[in-house]
Coordinates of C-alpha atoms and ligand atoms in Angstrom, one line a residue:
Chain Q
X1 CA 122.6 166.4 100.9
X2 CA 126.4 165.4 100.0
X3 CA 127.0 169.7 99.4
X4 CA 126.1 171.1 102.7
X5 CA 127.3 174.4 103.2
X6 CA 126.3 177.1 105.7
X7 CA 123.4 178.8 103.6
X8 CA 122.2 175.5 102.8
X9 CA 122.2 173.5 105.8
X10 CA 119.1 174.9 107.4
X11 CA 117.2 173.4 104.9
X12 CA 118.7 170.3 104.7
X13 CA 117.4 169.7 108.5
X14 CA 114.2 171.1 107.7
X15 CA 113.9 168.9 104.8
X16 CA 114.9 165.9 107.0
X17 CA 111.5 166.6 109.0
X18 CA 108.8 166.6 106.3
X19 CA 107.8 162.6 107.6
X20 CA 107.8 163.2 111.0
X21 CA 104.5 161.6 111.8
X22 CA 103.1 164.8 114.5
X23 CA 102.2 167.7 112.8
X24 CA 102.8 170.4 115.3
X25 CA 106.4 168.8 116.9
X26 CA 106.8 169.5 112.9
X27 CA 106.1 172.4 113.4
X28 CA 108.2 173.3 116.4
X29 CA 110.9 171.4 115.3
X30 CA 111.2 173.6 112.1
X31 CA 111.0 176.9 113.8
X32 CA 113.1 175.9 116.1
X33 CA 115.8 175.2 113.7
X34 CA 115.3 178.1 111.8
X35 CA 116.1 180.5 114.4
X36 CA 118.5 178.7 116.4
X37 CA 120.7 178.3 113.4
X38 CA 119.6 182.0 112.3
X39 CA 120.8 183.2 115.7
X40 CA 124.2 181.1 114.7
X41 CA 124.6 182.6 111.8
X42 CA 123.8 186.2 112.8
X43 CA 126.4 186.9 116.0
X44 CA 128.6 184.3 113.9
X45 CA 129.4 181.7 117.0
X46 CA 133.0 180.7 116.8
X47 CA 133.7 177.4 117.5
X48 CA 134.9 178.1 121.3
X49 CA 131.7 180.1 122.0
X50 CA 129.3 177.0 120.8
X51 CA 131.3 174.8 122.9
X52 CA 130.6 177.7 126.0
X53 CA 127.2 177.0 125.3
X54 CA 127.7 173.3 125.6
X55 CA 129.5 173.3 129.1
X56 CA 126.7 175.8 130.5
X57 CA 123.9 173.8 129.2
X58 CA 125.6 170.8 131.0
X59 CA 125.9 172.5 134.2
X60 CA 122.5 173.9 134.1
X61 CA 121.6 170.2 133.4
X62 CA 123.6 169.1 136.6
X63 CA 122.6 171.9 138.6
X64 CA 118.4 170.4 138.2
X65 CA 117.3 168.4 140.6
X66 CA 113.6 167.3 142.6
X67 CA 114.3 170.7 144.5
X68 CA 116.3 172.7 142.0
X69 CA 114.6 173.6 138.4
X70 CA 117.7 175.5 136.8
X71 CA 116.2 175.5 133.1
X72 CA 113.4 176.7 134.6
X73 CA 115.1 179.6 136.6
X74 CA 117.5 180.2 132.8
X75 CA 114.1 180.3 131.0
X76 CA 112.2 182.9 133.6
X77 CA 115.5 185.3 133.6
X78 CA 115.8 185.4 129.8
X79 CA 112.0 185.9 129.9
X80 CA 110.8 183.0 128.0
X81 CA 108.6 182.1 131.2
X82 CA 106.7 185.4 130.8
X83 CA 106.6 185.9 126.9
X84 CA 104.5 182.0 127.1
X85 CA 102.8 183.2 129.8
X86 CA 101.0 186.2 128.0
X87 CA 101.1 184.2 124.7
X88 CA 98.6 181.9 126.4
X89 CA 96.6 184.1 128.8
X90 CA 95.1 186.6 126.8
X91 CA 92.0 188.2 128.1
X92 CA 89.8 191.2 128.3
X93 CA 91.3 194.1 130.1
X94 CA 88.6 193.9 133.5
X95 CA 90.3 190.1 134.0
X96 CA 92.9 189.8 136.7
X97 CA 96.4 190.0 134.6
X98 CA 98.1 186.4 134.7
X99 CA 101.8 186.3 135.8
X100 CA 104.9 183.5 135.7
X101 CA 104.0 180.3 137.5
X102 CA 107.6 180.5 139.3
X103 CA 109.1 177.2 140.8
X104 CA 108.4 177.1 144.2
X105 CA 104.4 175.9 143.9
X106 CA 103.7 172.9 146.1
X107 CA 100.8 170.3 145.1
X108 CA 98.3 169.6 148.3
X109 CA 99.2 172.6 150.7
X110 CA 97.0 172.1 153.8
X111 CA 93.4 173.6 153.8
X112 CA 92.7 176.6 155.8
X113 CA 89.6 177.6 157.4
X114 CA 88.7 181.6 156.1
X115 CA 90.4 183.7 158.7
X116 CA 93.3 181.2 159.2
X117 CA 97.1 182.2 159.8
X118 CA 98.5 180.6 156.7
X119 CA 102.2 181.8 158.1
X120 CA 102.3 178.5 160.3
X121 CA 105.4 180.1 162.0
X122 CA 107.1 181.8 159.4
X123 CA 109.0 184.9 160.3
X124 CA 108.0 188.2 159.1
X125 CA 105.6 191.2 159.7
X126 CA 101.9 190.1 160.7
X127 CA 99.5 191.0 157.3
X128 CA 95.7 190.7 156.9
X129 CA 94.7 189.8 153.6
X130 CA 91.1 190.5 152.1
X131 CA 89.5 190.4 149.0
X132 CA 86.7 189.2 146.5
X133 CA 86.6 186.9 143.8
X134 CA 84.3 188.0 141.0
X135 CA 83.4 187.3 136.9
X136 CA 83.8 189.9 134.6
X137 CA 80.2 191.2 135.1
X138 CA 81.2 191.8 139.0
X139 CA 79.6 189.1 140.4
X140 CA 81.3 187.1 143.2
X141 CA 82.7 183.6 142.3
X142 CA 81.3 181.4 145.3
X143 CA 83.5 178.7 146.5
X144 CA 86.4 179.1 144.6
X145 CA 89.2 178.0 145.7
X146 CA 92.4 180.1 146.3
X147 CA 95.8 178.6 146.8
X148 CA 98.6 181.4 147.9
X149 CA 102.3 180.7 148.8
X150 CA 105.1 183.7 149.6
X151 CA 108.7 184.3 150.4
X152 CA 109.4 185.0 154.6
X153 CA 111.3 187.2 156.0
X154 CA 114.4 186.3 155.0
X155 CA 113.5 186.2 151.2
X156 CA 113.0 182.2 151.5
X157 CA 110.4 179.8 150.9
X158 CA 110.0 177.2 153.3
X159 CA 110.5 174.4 150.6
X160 CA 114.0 176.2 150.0
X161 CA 115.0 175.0 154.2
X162 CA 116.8 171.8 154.2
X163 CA 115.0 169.2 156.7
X164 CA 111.4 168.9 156.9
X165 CA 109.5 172.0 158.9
X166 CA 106.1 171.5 157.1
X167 CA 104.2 173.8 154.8
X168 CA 105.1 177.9 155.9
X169 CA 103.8 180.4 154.7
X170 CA 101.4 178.8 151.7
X171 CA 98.2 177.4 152.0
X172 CA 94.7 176.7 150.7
X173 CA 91.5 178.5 151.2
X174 CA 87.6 178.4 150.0
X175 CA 85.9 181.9 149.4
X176 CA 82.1 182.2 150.6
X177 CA 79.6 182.2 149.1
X178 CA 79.6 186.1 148.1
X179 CA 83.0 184.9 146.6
X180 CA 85.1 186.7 149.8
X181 CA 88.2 185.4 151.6
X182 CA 90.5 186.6 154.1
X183 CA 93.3 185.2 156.2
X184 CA 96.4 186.5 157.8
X185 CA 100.0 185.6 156.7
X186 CA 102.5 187.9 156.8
X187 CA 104.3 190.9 154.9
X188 CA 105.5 189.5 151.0
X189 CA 109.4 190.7 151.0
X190 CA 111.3 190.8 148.1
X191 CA 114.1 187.7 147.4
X192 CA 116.7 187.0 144.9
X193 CA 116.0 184.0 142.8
X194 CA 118.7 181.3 143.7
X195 CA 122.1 182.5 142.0
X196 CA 124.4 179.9 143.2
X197 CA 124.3 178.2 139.9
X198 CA 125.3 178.6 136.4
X199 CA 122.2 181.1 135.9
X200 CA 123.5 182.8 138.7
X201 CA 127.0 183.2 137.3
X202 CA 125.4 184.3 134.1
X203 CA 123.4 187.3 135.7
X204 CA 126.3 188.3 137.0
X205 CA 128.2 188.3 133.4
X206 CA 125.5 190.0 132.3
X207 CA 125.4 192.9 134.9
X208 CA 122.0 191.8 136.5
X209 CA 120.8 191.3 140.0
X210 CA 119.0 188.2 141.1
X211 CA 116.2 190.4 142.9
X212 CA 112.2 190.0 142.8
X213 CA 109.9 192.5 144.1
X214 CA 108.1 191.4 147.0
X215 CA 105.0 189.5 146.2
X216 CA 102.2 187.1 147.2
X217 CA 101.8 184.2 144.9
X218 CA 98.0 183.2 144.2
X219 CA 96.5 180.4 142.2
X220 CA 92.6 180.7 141.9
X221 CA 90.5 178.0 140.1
X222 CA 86.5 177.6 140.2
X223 CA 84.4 175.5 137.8
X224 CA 83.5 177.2 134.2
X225 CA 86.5 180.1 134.7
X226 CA 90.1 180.1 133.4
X227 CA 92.8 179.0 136.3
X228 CA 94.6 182.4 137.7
X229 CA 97.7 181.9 138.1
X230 CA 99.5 185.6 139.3
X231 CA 101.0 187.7 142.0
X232 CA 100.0 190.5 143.6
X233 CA 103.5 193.1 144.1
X234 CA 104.2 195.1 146.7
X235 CA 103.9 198.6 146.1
X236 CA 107.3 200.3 146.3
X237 CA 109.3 198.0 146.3
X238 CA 112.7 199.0 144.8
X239 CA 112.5 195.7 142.6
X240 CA 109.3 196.4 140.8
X241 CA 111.4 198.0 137.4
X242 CA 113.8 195.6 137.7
X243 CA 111.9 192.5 138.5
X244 CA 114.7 189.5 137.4
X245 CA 112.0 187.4 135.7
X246 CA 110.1 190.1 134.0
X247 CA 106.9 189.1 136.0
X248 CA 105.8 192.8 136.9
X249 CA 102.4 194.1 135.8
X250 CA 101.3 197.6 136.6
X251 CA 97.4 195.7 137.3
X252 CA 98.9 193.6 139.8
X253 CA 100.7 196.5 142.0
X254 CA 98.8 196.9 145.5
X255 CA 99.5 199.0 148.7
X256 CA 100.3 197.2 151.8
X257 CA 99.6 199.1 154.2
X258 CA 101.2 199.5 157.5
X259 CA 98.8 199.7 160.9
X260 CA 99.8 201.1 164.6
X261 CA 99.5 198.6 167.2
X262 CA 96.2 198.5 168.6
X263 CA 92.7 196.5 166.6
X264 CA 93.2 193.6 164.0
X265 CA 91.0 193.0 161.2
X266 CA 90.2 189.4 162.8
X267 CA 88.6 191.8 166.2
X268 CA 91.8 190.9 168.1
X269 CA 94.5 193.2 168.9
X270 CA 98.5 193.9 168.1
X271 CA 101.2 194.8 169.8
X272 CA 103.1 195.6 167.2
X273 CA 103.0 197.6 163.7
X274 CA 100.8 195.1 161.1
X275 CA 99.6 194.9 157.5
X276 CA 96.8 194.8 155.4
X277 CA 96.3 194.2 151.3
X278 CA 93.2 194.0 150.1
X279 CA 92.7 193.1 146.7
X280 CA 90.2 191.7 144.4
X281 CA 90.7 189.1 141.5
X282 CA 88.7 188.7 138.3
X283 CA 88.5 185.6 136.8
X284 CA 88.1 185.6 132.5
X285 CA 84.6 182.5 132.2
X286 CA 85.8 179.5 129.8
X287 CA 85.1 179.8 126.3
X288 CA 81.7 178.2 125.5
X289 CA 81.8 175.8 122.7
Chain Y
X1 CA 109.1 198.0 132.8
X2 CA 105.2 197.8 135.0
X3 CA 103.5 196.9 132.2
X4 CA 104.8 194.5 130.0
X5 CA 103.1 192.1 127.5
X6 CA 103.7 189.5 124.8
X7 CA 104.8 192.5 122.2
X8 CA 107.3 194.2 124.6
X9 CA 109.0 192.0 126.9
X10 CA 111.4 191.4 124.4
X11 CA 113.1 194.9 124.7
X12 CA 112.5 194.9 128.4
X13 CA 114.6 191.9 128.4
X14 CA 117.8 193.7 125.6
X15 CA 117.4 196.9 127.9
X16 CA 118.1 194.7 130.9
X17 CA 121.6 193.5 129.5
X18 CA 123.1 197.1 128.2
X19 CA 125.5 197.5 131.4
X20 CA 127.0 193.4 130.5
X21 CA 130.5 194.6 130.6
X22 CA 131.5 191.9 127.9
X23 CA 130.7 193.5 124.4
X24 CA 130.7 189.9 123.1
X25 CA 128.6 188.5 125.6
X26 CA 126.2 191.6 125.0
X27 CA 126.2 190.5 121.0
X28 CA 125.2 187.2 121.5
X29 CA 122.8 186.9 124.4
X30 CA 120.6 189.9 122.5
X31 CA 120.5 187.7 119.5
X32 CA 119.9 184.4 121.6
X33 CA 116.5 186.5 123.7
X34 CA 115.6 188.1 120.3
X35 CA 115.6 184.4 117.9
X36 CA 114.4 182.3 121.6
X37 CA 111.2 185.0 121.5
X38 CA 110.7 185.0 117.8
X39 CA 110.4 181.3 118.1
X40 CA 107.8 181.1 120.9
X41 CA 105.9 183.8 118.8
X42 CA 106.1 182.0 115.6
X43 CA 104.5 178.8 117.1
X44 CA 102.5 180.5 119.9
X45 CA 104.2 177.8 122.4
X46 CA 101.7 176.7 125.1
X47 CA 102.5 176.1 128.8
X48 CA 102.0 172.6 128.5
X49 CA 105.0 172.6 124.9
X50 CA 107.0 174.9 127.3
X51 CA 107.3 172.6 129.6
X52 CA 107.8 169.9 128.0
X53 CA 110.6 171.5 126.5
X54 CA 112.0 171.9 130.2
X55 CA 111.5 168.1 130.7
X56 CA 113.8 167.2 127.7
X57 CA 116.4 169.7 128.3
X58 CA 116.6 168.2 131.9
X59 CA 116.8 164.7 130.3
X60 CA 120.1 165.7 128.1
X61 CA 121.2 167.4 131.4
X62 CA 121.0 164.3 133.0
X63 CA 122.1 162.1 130.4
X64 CA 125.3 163.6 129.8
X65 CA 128.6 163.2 132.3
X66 CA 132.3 162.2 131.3
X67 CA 131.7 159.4 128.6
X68 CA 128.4 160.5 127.2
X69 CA 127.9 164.4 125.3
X70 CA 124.0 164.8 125.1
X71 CA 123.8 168.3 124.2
X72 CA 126.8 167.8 121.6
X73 CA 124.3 164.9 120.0
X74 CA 120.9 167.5 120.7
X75 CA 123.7 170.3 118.5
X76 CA 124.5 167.7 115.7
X77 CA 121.2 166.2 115.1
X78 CA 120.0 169.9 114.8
X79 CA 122.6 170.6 112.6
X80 CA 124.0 173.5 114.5
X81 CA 127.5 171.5 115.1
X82 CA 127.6 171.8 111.0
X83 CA 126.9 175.5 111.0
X84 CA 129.1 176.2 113.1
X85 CA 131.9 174.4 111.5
X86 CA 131.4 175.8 108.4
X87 CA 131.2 179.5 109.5
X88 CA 134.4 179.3 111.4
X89 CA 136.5 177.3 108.3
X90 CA 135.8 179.7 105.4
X91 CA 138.5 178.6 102.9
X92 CA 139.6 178.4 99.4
X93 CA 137.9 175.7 97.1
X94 CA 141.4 173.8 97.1
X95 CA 142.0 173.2 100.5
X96 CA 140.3 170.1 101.9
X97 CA 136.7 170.5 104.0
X98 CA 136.1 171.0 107.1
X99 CA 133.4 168.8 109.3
X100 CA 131.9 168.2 112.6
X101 CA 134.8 167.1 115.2
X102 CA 132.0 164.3 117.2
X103 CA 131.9 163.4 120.3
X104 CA 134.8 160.5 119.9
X105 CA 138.0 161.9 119.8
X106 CA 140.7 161.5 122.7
X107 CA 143.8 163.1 123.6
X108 CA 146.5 161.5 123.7
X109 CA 146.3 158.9 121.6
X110 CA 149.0 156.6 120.8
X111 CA 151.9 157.9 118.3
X112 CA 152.8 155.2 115.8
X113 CA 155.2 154.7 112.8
X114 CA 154.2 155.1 109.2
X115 CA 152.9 151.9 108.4
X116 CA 152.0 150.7 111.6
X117 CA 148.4 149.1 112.3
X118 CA 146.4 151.1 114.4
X119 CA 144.2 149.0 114.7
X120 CA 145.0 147.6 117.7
X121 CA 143.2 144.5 117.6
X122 CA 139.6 146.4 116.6
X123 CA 137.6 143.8 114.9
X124 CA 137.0 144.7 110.8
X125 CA 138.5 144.0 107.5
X126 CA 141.8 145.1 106.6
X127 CA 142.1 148.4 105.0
X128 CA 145.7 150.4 103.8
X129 CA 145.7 154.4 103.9
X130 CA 147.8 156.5 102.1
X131 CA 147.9 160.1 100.8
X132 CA 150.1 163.5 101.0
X133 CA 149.4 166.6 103.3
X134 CA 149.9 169.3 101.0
X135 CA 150.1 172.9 100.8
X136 CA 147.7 175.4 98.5
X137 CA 150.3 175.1 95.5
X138 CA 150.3 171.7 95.5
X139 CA 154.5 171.4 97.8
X140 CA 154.3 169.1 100.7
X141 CA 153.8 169.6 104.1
X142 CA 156.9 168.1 105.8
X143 CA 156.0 166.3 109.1
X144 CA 152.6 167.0 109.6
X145 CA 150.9 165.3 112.5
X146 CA 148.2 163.3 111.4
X147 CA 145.3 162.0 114.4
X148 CA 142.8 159.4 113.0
X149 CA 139.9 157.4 114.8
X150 CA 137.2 155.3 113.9
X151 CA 134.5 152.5 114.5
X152 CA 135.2 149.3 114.5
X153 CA 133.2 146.7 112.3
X154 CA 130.4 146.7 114.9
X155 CA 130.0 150.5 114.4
X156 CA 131.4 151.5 118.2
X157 CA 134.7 153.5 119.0
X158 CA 137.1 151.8 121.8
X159 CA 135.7 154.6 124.1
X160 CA 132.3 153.1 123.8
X161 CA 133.4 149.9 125.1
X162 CA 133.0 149.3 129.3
X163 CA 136.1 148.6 130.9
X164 CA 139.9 148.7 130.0
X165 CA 140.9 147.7 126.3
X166 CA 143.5 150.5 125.2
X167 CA 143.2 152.7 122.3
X168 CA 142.1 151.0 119.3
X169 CA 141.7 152.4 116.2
X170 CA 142.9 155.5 116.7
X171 CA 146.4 157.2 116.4
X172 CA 149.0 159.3 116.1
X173 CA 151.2 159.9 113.2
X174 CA 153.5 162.3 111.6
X175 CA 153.8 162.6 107.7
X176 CA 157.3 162.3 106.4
X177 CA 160.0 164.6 104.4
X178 CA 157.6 164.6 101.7
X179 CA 154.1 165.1 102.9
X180 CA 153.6 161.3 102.3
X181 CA 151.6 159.1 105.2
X182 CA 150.4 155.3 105.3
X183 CA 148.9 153.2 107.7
X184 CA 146.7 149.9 108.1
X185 CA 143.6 150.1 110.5
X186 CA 140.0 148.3 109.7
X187 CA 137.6 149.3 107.2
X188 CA 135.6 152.2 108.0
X189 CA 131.7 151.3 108.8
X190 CA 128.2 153.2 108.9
X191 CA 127.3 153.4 112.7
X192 CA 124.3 154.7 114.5
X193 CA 124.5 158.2 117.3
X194 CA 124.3 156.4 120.4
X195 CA 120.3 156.6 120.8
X196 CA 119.1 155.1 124.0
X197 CA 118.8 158.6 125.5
X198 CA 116.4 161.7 124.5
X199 CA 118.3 162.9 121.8
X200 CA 117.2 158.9 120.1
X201 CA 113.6 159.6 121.7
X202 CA 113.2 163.2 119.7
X203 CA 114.9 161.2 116.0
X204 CA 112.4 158.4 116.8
X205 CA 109.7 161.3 117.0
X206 CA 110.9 163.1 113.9
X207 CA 110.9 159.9 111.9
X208 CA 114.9 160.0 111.8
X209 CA 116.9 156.9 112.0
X210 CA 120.3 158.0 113.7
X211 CA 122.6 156.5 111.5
X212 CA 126.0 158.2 110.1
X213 CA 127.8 156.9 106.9
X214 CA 130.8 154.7 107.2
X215 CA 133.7 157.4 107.5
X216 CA 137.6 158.1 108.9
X217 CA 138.3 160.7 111.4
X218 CA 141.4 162.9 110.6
X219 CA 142.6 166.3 112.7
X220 CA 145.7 167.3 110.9
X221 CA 148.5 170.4 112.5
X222 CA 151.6 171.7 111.3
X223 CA 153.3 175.1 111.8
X224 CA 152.0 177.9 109.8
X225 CA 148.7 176.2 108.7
X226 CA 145.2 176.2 110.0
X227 CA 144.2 173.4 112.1
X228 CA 142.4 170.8 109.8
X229 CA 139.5 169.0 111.2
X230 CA 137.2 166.3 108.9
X231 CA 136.6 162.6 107.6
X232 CA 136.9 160.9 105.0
X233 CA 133.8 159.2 103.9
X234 CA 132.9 155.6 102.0
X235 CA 131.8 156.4 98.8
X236 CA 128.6 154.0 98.4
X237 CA 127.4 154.3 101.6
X238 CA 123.5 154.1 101.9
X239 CA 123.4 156.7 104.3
X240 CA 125.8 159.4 102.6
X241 CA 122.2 161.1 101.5
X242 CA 120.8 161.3 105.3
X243 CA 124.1 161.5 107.9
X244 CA 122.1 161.7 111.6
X245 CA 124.6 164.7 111.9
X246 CA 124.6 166.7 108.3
X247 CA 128.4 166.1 108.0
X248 CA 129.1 165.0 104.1
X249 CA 130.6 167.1 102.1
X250 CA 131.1 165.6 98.4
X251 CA 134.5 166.5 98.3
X252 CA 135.0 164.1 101.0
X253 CA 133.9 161.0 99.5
X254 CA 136.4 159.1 98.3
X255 CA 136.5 155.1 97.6
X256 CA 137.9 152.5 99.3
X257 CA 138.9 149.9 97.0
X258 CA 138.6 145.7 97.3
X259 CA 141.3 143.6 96.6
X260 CA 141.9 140.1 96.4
X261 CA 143.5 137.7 98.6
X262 CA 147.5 138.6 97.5
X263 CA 150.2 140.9 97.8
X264 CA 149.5 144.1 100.2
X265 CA 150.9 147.8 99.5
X266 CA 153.1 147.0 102.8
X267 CA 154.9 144.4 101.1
X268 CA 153.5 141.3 103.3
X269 CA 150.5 139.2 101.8
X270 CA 146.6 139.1 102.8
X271 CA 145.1 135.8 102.8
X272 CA 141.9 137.3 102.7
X273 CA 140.2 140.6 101.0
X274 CA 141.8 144.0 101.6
X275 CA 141.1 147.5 100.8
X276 CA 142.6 150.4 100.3
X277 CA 142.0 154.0 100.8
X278 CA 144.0 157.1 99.2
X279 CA 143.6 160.4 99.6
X280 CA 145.2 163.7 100.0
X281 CA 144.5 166.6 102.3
X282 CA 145.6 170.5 101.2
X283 CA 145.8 172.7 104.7
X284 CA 144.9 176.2 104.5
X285 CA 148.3 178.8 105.2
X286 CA 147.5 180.6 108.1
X287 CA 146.7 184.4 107.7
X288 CA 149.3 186.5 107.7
X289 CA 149.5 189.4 109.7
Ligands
CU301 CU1 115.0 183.9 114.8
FE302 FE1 107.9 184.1 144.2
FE303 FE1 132.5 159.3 113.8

């Protein structure tokens, strides 16, 4: 330990773990180590570039707040959010594809009757959305329960508004008992993820956009099934092949599709052009043990 | 890009950054996604590790401001801060080693005489420096500016203390015609990382104590030689084998001798034990070219 040098020092931290008393921060701890100091070692960091590294880790750090998750937002651009994601949601090919959590879920949305306008006065396009929830074998889910949140019009959620305005555009909702739901909200746009920060800044170093493809965030639990956690994109969008968070999954591409005025699904009418997406989810049944 | 999964976001991710304008900033950040994604695979992270890993990074976020450095401590403790060092100060066997700068030096710091105390008043038991900045073949180093700093006999620096003391041991001070520099300061003592934050919390969780052996700060410049940063270290130290931040190098142990009450190297008397430290530091030319 008194000879250090740069081939040997990985080891000497490594070694310096072998009594720490939880097996699998062990475990973390010494991959960690390995390839963060293999990644050192590799693009050989000068000593101004490490301390780079420092001041944008502080700023990320002072950017975070309640409202504001920058690690998160640095984690989901480098697409660390998605990589865990599919490390931990694999299934069989008839489930429902899980995608990134993102940061704008709120606990306790307020409960919607089936049928309900979820949009609560958010601005944007008028959308019906339908669909089933079902097991693997195609039979419905009864009574699960579905939690959805989107973007409005102007590519913001409503907990991004400063002052209080209540939930918008996000909601909760029971399926039937043949496993069914529908309610109306309105059209999912796509939105940059918030780039006035350091991860902002380094997007822009790196040549990227900030964009996300329209999409409707969903959350579906029911007892004795995986939780869903996904989106369902917009088809043709001009985000979905360069989705800034990697989140994009050809299984989770639907059409919304545009309606003249005239009938709405709900047997009233519009005077205007409207929307509707119809999609179905299937959840993957716990593992029995 | 529709369809990407645990195998192939990685490249997804590269492909993303080959219009980065920076060639260097290419380098490192498809190094950083490839080592970051090889680690998540390695320990096949769960959502509930991933986020916890979120929570502490936000901690050192918050932690850190103008006095205090978490993500320096999070880079030492991991030993990165000693990789680092030693890939960037290469050098021949004879010239003097190289180790991590810490989070405790100031600019600035007061320019004394040779033989001044620069102590300043820091409690701790005498102690006389003395040694030669020399060249590769062994000729002095005329004038050399010498910086030192170090912990008092309770183990802090003068920046650690609230409120307004001055700078206390810690200095400035140029060698003379001959390479030759002296000084009296204070022992040098074993001190812990500061440890009350999450950097402390993760040691504590690795079964690591934070402690660092009893050592001298030098940074050493003069024209036409590389910039000399390192410490001088007790020799029988207890923790010499187990530095919190991987910083000994045996070349840099050196001993700092007792005397009895009696005649100092100053030419004044010492009515109680004093020590004395010698050593000599050989700067690397700089590269001609
Ligand atoms: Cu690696
Ligand atoms: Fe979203
Ligand atoms: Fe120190």
């Amino acid at each position: 330990m008194r000879n250090l040098d740069e081939d040997t020092i990985t080891q000497a931290v490594l070694a310096r773990h072998t009594g720490a008393p939880d097996a699998r921060l062990r475990e973390i701890m010494t991959s960690l180590v390995q390839h963060l100091h293999a990644f050192a070692r590799d693009v050989r960091l000068t000593e101004a570039e490490w301390f780079e590294g420092i001041r944008f880790l502080t700023e990320v750090g002072h950017m975070t707040d309640d409202k504001r998750q920058e690690f998160i937002l640095l984690s989901d651009t480098l697409g660390l959010s998605m990589l865990v994601t599919a490390l931990n949601n694999r299934k069989p090919p008839e489930c429902t594809e899980s995608t990134v959590f993102g940061p704008f879920h709120v606990e306790g949305s307020p409960e919607y009757p089936l049928g309900a306008d979820v949009a609560n006065g958010a601005r944007g396009e008028p959308c019906y959305v339908r669909g089933r929830v079902l097991s693997r074998d195609g039979s419905p889910v009864p009574g699960a329960e579905l939690q959805v949140w989107q973007a409005d019009a102007d590519g913001f959620y409503d907990v991004q508004y400063k002052g209080e305005h209540g939930h918008r555009a996000r909601g909760t909702l029971h399926a039937d008992a043949e496993g069914r739901f529908h309610f109306k909200s309105i059209r999912a746009e796509a939105y940059p993820i918030p780039h006035d920060g350091p991860v902002g800044r380094m997007l822009d170093a790196l040549g990227r956009h900030p964009w996300r493809p329209a999409h409707l965030h969903f959350m579906i639990t029911a007892p004795g099934f995986e939780r869903l956690i996904t989106h369902v994109f917009r088809n043709g969008d001009q985000y979905l092949d360069s989705d800034a968070v990697f989140g994009v999954r050809r299984s989770l591409i639907a059409d919304w599709v545009v309606h003249p005025p005239g009938p709405t699904p709900d047997g009233g009418r519009s005077e205007q052009p409207f929307y509707t997406l119809d999609f179905d989810f299937v959840l993957n049944p716990l593992a029995q043990d």
